[in-house]
Structure formats: C-alpha cells, structure tokens
Tab-separated table of C-alpha atoms in Angstrom:
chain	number	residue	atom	x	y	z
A	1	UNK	CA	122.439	100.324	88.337
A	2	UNK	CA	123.357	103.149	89.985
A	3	UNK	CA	122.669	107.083	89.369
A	4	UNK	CA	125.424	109.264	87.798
A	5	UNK	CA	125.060	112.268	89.745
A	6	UNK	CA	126.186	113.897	93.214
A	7	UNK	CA	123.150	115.183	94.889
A	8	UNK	CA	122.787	118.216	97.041
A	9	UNK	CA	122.022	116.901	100.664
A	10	UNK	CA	121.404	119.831	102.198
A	11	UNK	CA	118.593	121.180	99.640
A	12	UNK	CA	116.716	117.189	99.689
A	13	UNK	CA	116.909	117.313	103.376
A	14	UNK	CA	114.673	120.278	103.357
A	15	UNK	CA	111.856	117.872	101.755
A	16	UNK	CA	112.613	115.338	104.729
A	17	UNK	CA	111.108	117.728	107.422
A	18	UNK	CA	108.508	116.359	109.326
A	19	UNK	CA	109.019	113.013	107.278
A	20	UNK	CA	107.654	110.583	110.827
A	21	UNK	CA	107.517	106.700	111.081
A	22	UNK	CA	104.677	107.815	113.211
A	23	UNK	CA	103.125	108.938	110.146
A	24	UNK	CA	103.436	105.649	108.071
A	25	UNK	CA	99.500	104.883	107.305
A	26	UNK	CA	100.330	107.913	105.549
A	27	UNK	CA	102.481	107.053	103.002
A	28	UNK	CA	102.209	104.986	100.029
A	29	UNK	CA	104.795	102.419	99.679
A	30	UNK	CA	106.014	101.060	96.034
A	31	UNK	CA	109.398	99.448	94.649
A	32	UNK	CA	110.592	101.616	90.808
A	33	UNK	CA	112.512	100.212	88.509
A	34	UNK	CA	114.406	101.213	85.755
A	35	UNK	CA	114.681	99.714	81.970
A	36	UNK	CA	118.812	99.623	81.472
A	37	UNK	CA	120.033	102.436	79.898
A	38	UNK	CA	122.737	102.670	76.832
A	39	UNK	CA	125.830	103.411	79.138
A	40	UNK	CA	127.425	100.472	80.830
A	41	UNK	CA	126.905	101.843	84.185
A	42	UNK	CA	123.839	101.937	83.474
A	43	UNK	CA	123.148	98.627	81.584
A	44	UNK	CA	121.741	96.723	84.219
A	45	UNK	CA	118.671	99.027	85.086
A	46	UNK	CA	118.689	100.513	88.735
A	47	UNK	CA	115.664	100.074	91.786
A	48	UNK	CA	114.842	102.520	94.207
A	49	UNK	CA	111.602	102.787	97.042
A	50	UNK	CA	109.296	105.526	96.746
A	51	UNK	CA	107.608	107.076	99.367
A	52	UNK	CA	104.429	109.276	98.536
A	53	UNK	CA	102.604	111.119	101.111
A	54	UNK	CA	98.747	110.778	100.464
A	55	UNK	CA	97.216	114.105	100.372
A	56	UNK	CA	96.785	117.315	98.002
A	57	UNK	CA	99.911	118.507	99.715
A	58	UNK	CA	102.246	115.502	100.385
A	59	UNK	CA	105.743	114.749	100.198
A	60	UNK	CA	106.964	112.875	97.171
A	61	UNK	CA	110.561	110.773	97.976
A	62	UNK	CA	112.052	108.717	96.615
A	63	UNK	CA	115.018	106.553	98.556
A	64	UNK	CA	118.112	105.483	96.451
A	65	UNK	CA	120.669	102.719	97.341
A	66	UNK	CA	123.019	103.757	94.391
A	67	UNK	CA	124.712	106.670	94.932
A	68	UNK	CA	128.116	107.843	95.414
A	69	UNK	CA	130.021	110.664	95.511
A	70	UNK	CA	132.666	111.702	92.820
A	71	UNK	CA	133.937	114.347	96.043
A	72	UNK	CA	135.917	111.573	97.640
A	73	UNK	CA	139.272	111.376	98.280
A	74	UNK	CA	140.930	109.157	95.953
A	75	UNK	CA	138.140	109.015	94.157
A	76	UNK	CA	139.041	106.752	91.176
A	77	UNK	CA	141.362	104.771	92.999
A	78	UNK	CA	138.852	103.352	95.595
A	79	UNK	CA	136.648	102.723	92.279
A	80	UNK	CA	139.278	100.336	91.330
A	81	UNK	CA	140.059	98.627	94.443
A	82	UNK	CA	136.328	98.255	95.054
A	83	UNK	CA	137.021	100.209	98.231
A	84	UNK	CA	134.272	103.033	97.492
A	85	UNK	CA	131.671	103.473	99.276
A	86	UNK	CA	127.576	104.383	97.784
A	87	UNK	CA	125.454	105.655	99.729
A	88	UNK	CA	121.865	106.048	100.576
A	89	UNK	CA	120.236	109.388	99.013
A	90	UNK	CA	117.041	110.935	98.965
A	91	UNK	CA	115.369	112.918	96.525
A	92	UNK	CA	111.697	114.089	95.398
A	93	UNK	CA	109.901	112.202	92.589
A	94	UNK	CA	109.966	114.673	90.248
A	95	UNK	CA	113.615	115.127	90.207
A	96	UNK	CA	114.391	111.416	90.150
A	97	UNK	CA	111.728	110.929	86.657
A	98	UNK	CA	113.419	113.724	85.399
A	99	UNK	CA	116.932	112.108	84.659
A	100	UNK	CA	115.055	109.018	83.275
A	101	UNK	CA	112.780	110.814	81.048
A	102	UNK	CA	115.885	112.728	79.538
A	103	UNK	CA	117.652	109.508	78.911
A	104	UNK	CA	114.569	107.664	77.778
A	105	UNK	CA	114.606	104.565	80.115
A	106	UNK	CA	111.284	102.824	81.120
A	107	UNK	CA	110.177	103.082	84.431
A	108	UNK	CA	107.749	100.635	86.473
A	109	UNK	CA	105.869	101.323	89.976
A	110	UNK	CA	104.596	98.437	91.972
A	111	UNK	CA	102.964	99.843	94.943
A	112	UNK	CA	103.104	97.792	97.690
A	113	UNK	CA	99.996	96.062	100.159
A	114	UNK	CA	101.458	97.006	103.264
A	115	UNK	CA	99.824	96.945	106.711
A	116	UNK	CA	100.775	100.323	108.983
A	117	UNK	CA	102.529	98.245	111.401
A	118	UNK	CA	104.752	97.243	107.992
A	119	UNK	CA	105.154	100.409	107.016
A	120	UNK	CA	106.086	101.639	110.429
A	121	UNK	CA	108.818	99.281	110.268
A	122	UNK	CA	110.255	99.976	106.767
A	123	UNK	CA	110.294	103.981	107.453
A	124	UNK	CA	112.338	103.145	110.555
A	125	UNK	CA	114.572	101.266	108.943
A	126	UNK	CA	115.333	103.587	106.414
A	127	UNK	CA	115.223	106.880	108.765
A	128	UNK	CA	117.891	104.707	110.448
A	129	UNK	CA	119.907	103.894	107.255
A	130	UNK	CA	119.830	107.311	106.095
A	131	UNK	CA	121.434	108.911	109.018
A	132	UNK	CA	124.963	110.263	108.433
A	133	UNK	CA	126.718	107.620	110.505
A	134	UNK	CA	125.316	104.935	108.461
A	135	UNK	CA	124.137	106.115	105.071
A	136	UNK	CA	127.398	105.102	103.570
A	137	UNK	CA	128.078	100.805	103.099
A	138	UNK	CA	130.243	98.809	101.450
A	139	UNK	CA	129.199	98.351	97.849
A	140	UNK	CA	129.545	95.019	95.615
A	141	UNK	CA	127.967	94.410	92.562
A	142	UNK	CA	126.367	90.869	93.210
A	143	UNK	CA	126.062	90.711	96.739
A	144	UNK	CA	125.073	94.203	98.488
A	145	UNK	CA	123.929	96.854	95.641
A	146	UNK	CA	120.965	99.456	94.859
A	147	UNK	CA	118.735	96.300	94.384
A	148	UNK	CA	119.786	94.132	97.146
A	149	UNK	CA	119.845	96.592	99.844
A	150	UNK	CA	115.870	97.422	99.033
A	151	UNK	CA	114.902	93.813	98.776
A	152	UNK	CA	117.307	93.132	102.226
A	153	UNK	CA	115.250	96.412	103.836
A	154	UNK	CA	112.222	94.739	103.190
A	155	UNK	CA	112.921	91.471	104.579
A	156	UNK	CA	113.981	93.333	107.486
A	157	UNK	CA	110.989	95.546	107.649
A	158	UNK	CA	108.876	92.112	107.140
A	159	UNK	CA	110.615	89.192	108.360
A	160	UNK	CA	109.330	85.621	107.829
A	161	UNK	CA	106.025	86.997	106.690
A	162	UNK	CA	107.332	88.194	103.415
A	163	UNK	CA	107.475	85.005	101.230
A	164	UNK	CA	108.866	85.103	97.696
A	165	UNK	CA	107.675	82.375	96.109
A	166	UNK	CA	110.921	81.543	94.137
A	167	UNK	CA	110.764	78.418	91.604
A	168	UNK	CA	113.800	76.818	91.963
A	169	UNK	CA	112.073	74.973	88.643
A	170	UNK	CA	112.574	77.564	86.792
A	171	UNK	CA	116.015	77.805	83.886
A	172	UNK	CA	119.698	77.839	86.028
A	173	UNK	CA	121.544	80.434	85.132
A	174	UNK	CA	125.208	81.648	86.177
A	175	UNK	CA	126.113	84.789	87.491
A	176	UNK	CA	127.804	85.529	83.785
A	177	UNK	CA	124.713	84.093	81.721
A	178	UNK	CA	122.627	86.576	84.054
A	179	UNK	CA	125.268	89.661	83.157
A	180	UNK	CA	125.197	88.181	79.066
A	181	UNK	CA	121.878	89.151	78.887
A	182	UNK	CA	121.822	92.922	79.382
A	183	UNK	CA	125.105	93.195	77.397
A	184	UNK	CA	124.139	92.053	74.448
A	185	UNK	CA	124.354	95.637	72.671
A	186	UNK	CA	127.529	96.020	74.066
A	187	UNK	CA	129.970	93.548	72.840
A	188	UNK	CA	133.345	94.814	74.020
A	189	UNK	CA	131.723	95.941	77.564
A	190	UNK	CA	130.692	92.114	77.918
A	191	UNK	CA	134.572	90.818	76.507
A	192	UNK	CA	136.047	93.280	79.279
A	193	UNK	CA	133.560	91.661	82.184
A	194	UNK	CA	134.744	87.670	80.936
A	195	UNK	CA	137.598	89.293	81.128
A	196	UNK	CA	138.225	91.240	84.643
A	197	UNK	CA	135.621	88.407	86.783
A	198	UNK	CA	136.670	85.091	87.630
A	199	UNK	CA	135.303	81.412	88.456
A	200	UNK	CA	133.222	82.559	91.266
A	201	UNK	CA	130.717	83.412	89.146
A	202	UNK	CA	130.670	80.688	86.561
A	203	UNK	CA	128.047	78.913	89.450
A	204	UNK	CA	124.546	78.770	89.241
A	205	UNK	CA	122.570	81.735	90.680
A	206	UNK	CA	119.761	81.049	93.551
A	207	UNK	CA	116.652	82.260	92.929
A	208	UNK	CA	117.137	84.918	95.994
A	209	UNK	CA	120.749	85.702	93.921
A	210	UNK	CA	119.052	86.477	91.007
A	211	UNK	CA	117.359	89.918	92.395
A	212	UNK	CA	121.148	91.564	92.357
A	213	UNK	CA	119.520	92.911	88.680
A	214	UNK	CA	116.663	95.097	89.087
A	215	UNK	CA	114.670	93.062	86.521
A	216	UNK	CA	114.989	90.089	88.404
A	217	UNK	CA	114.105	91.447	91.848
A	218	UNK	CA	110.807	93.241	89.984
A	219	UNK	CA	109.803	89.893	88.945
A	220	UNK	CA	109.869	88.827	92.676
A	221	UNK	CA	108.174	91.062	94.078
A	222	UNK	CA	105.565	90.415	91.344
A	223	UNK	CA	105.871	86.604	92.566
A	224	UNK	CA	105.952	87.043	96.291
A	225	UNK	CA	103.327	87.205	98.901
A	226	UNK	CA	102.239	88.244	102.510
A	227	UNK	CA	101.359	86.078	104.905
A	228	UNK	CA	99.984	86.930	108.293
A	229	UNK	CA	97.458	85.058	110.737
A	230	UNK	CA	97.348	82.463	108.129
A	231	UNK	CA	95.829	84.324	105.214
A	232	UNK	CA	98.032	85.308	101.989
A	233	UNK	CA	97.696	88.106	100.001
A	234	UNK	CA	100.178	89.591	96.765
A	235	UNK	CA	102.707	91.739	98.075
A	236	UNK	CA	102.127	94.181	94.844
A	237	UNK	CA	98.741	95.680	94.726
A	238	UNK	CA	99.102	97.549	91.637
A	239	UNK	CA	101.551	97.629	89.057
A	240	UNK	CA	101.793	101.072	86.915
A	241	UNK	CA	103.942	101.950	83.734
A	242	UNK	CA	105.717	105.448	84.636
A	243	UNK	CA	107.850	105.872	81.859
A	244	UNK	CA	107.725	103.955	78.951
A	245	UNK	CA	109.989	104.622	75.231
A	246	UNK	CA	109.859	102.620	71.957
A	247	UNK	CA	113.105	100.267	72.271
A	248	UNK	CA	115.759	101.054	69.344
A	249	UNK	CA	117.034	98.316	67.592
A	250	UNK	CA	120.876	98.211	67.475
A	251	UNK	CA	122.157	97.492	63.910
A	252	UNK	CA	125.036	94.572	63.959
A	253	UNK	CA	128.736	96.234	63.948
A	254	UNK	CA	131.640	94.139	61.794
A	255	UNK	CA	133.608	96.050	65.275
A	256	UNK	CA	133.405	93.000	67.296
A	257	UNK	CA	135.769	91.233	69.275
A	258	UNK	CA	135.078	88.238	67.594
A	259	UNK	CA	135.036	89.829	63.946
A	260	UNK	CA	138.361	91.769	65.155
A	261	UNK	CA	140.292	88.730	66.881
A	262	UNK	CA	139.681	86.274	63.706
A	263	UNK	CA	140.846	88.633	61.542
A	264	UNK	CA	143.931	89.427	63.635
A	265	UNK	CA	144.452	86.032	64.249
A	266	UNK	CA	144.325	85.781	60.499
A	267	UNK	CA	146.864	88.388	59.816
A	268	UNK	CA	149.459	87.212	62.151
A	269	UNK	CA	148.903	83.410	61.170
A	270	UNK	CA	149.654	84.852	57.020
A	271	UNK	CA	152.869	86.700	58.788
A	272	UNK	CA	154.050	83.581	60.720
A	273	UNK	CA	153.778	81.552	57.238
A	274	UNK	CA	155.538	84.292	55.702
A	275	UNK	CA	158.447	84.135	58.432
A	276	UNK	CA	158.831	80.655	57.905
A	277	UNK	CA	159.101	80.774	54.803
A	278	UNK	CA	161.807	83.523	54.575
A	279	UNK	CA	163.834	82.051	57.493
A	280	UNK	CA	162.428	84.895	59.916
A	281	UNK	CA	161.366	84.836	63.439
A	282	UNK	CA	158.791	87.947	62.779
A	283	UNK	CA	159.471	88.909	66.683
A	284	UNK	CA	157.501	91.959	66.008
A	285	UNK	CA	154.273	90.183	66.341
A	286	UNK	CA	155.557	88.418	69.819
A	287	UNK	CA	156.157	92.223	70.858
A	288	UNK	CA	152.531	93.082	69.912
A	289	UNK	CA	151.152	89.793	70.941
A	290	UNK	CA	152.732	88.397	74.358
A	291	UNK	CA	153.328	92.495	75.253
A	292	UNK	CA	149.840	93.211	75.088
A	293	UNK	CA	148.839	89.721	76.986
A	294	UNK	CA	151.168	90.583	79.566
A	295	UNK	CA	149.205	94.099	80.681
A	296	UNK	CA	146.692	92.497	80.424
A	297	UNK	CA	147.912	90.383	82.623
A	298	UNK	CA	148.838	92.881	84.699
A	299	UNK	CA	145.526	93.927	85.367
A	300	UNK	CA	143.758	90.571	85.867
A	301	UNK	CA	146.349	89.728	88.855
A	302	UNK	CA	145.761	93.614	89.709
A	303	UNK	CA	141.702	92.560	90.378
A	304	UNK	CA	142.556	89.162	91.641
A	305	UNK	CA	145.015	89.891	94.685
A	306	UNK	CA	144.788	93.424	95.070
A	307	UNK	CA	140.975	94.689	95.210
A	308	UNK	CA	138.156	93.896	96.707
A	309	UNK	CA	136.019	92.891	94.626
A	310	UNK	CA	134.645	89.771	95.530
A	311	UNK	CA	133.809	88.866	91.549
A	312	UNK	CA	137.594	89.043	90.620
A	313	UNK	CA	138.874	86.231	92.464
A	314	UNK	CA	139.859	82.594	91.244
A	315	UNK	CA	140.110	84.438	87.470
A	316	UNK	CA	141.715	81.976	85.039
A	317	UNK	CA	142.145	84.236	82.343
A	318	UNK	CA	145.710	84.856	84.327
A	319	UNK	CA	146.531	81.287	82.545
A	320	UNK	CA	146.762	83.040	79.236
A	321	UNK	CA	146.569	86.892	79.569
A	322	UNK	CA	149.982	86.554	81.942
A	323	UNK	CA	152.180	88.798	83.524
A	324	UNK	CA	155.508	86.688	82.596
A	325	UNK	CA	154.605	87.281	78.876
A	326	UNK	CA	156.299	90.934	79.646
A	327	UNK	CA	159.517	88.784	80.236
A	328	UNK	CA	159.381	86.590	77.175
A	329	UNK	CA	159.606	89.782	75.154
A	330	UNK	CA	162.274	91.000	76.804
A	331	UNK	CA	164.330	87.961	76.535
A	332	UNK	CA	163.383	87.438	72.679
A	333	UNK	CA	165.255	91.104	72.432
A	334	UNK	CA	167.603	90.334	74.435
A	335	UNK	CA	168.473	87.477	75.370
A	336	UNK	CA	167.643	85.183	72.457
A	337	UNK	CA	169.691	82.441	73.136
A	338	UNK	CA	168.548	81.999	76.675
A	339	UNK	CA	168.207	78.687	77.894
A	340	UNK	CA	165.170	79.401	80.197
A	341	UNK	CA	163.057	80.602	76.503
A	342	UNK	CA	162.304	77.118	75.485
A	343	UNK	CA	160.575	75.530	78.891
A	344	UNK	CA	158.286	79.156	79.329
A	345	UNK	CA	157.550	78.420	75.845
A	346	UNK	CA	156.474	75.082	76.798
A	347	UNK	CA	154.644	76.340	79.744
A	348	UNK	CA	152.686	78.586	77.499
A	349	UNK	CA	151.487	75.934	75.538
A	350	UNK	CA	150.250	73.754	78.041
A	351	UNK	CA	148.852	76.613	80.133
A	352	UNK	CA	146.754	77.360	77.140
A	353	UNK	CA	145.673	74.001	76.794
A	354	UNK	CA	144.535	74.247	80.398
A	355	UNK	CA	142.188	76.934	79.590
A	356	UNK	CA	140.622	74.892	77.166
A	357	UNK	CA	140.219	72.371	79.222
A	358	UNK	CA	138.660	74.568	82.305
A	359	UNK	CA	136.161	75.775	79.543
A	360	UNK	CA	135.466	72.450	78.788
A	361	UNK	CA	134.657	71.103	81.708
A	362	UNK	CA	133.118	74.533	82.862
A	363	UNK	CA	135.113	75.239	85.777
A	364	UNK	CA	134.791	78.661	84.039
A	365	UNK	CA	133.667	80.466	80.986
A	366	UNK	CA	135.516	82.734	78.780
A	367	UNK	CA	134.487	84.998	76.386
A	368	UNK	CA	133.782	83.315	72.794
A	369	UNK	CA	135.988	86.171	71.082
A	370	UNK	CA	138.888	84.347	72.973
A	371	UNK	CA	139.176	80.957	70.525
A	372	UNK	CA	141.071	83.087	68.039
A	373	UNK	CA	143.564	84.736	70.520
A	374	UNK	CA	144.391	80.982	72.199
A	375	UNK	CA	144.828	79.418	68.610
A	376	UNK	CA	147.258	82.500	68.015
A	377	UNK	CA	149.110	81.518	71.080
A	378	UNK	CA	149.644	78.314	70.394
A	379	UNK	CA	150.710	79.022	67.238
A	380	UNK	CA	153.366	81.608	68.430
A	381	UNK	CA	154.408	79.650	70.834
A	382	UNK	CA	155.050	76.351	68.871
A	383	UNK	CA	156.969	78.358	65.855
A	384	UNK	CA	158.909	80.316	68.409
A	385	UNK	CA	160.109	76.954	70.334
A	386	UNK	CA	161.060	75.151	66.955
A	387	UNK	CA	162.212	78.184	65.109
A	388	UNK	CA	164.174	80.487	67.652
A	389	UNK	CA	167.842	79.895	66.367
A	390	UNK	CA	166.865	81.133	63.148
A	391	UNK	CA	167.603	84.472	61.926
C-alpha cells in the first residue's frame, strides 16, 4: 500500500508552480488505484488522487499518502515500533504509471463529479497537507494509511454531502478475513500477520472500516453519491482502466506452514515414541521446540507492550509462543530436578488449552498452520511432566 521509493522534493516541487486552489474548475479530479503487487508491502494495492490540469499544456499530479523516507534517523527502528512517520508526496503522472507499468500492477481511474466550489475545497486541503510542517502524520495500517487519508480528505473537502451508500447487508468480515484475502499467494507472509496482530482485529469491520484496502475504498466511491439542494448524483463520473496485465496463476508449493508444521509435528511425535521407548528424555527437541517458541515469544510481547502499533495489542499468541519457554530450557539443562519444572509444565498445558478455547469461542483467530505446533506442545509437555526423572 505504499510506494517503495524516496522521491526528490525539490525536482516535483518545480511541477507545483503556479498549482492555485483559485484555479480548481481547472483541474480534473479522480481517485487511482492499484491491483496488489507480488511483494508484501505491496500486497494490499495502494490509492492515490490525481490532479490533471485541462489544457494542451497542463500539469499532470498526482498526490500520494504513502510515502516515507528510508533517510530517517533510526530508520528501521521506528519501522518496528510503528513510530515512523509517511508522508504526503507529489509527483507527475507519468512518473507515478511508470513504477506500475514496470511491476505490472493494474491501475483504475475514477474521475470524480465535482462542483468548483468542491474542488476548491479539496485543493486547499491538500495545498495545506502538503506543506512541510504538516506533510508528515502518524501512520497505522488500519486506521490512518494511503487509503484512509484520501477518503478522510474527501469527507473533509465534502462534508455531509458526500454520502457512501454503505450496505451494512452486505457479508461481515474481520479485520483478519479482510487481510486473508490478499494473502492468499503468500502463505508464510499471512502465518507471520496471525502471528504479530492480536484480538483487536478478530471484530467485525464497518463498512466505513473496510476502505483501509484500496479495493474496498474503490468500491465506495463506485457506491457513493452527492447530494446537494436535494438532488443526487454518482460521485464517479467515469471509470477508466489505466493499466491492466493478465493475472499469473501461482502454482501450489508443498513449502507451507501447514505442509511444514504437520510434518514437523510428525517427526518429533516418531522421536518422542522413540524416547520413550529407549528410556530417553530426547531434550534436544525441547531445545528446538520451547527455544524457538520462546523468541518468538519474545517478539509478540516486543509488539504488544512496546510499539505502537495499534493492531498488536491484546495478542494471545503470547499464551503459547511464550517468553518463559527460554527458562524451561534452561532449567531442563540445568536444573533438571527442579521443583518449579513440573507446575510450568502444567501451566503450559492448560495455557494451550486456553488457546483452543479462545479460538473456539472466537475471541481470536489463529493461523490454521498452528493445530500441529499446539498438539506438539501438549505432547512435549505431558511426556516431559511424566517422564523427567528418567535418563
């Protein structure tokens, strides 16, 4: 949803001269948007307004909510913490095709059936939003992106005379079934999101919610209307195919998480039979196992009370992928006849039954590639509490 590139300001700018909200009745007004690419910053398609001068001679710009620069300080570390900030850019047309004609994403214009007055308003807003003391804003993925900052410009720009005609008859959907379906083609991406985001988004999505994804918002502004002295008319005029590739089908990969976890799961289940059978605890797979679930861990209480990001909170996968599973190894090395082993083994156990249970009752979802790791757990867990004192 956002463009991978640091623009140079200086050279745009010299397109933005004489660029007047006095001038709107000028200016043709339309909303692009952008198929999803194959990257998964770029998965979720990307919206931006364009602005074209009408005339032999006029400007061509295009205004971009998702942009950031890879210049600042701490760069990666604000990326993290979700403390860094996009920023509103401005290019020409032709250089903002360009990038998705190389990659080969669809684009869609729907120019818009603005008044002048309208238009007045909406170039003010964004001559205001692009000034230096404001073109930079805090950025979160569901709530304030590249999409919702265009559709909240609008409403701005509008007011109560832009009406959007949501159905709330239409199919609920969470936040993660709305993220599920532009990550289909990228299974592991989609494990790592169930993964990192929480329970706040395991609720259903309002129809206003919904146009966080570039898709989505398209569709309303396909939907919605403008209403003034009474009268209605369609807020899109005309709808126009920019850009448009053959999609590529993706062939099915046995590299899965689900395909992967079974057969791990397998493997260590066939190793636990063998242990018990030869009188052997087999603590190498509790190493692998309960090590790697507690950096995992790590990084899910990392998102959770350290960041933020607003998607990363109330995140139950903590239940399972724990910090504390960094201390079982440790004693199962050394300390193997602590007393404290037995009740955290116990608490294992019934925290993983508590993630079940959440599932079930769908206080939140977790990815389906995690019913073989929680079957593993449990049965680690049980044969280390009843087989310990063994050799």
């Amino acid at each position: 949803m956002m463009a991978k590139y640091k623009l140079g300001f200086l050279l745009i700018l010299l397109t933005f001269v004489g660029f007047s909200p006095a001038k709107a009745q000028f200016w043709e007004v339309s909303l692009l948007t952008a198929d999803p690419g194959k990257e998964l910053y770029s998965s979720f398609g990307h919206s931006a307004i364009r602005l074209r001068e009408i005339g032999p001679d006029g400007k061509d710009l295009v205004f971009n909510f998702g942009t950031f620069d890879f210049d600042t300080p701490n760069f990666y570390g604000k990326f993290a913490t979700g403390k860094l900030n996009y920023m509103l850019s401005m290019t020409t047309y032709d250089q903002f095709i360009i990038e998705y004609d190389y990659y080969k994403r669809g684009l869609r214009e729907q120019v818009l059936d603005l008044n002048q007055e309208q238009k007045d308003f909406l170039l003010q807003h964004l001559d205001a939003q692009y000034d230096p003391a404001r073109r930079y804003y805090k950025y979160d993925f569901f709530y304030n992106n590249c999409a919702t900052k265009i559709r909240d410009a609008f409403e701005i720009s509008m007011g109560d005379r832009l009406v959007w005609n949501d159905s709330t008859a239409g199919e609920e959907k969470t936040f993660r079934n709305l993220l599920d379906e532009f990550l289909v083609t990228l299974p592991w991406a989609d494990f790592g999101i169930d993964l990192a985001l929480g329970a706040v988004i395991d609720r259903s999505a309002t129809p206003h919610e919904k146009q966080f994804l570039p898709t989505y918002m398209e569709q309303a502004f396909a939907n919605a209307t403008i209403v003034e002295n009474g009268v209605s008319r369609p807020l899109v005029k005309q709808s126009r195919v920019l850009l448009e590739y053959p999609k590529e089908e993706t062939a099915p990969s046995l590299f899965h998480p689900i395909v992967v976890f079974w057969l791990l799961a397998l493997i260590f289940a066939g190793l636990t039979l063998y242990g018990y059978k030869k009188g052997k605890l087999m603590k190498g797979l509790d190493l692998l196992l309960f090590g790697g679930l507690g950096i995992l861990g790590l990084v899910v209480t990392f998102l959770w009370f350290f960041t933020d990001h607003s998607a990363t909170l109330w995140n139950w996968n903590i239940l399972w992928a724990f910090p504390g599973h960094l201390v079982l190894v440790w004693g199962l090395f050394a300390r193997p006849k602590a007393t404290w082993l037995s009740p955290y083994l116990l608490f294992v156990t019934g925290a993983t039954v508590i993630v079940l249970l959440l599932w079930m009752f769908g206080l939140q979802s977790f990815a389906p590639a995690l019913i073989p790791i929680l079957l593993l757990i449990l049965l680690r867990a049980n044969f280390l509490f009843y087989n310990r004192k063994i050799a």
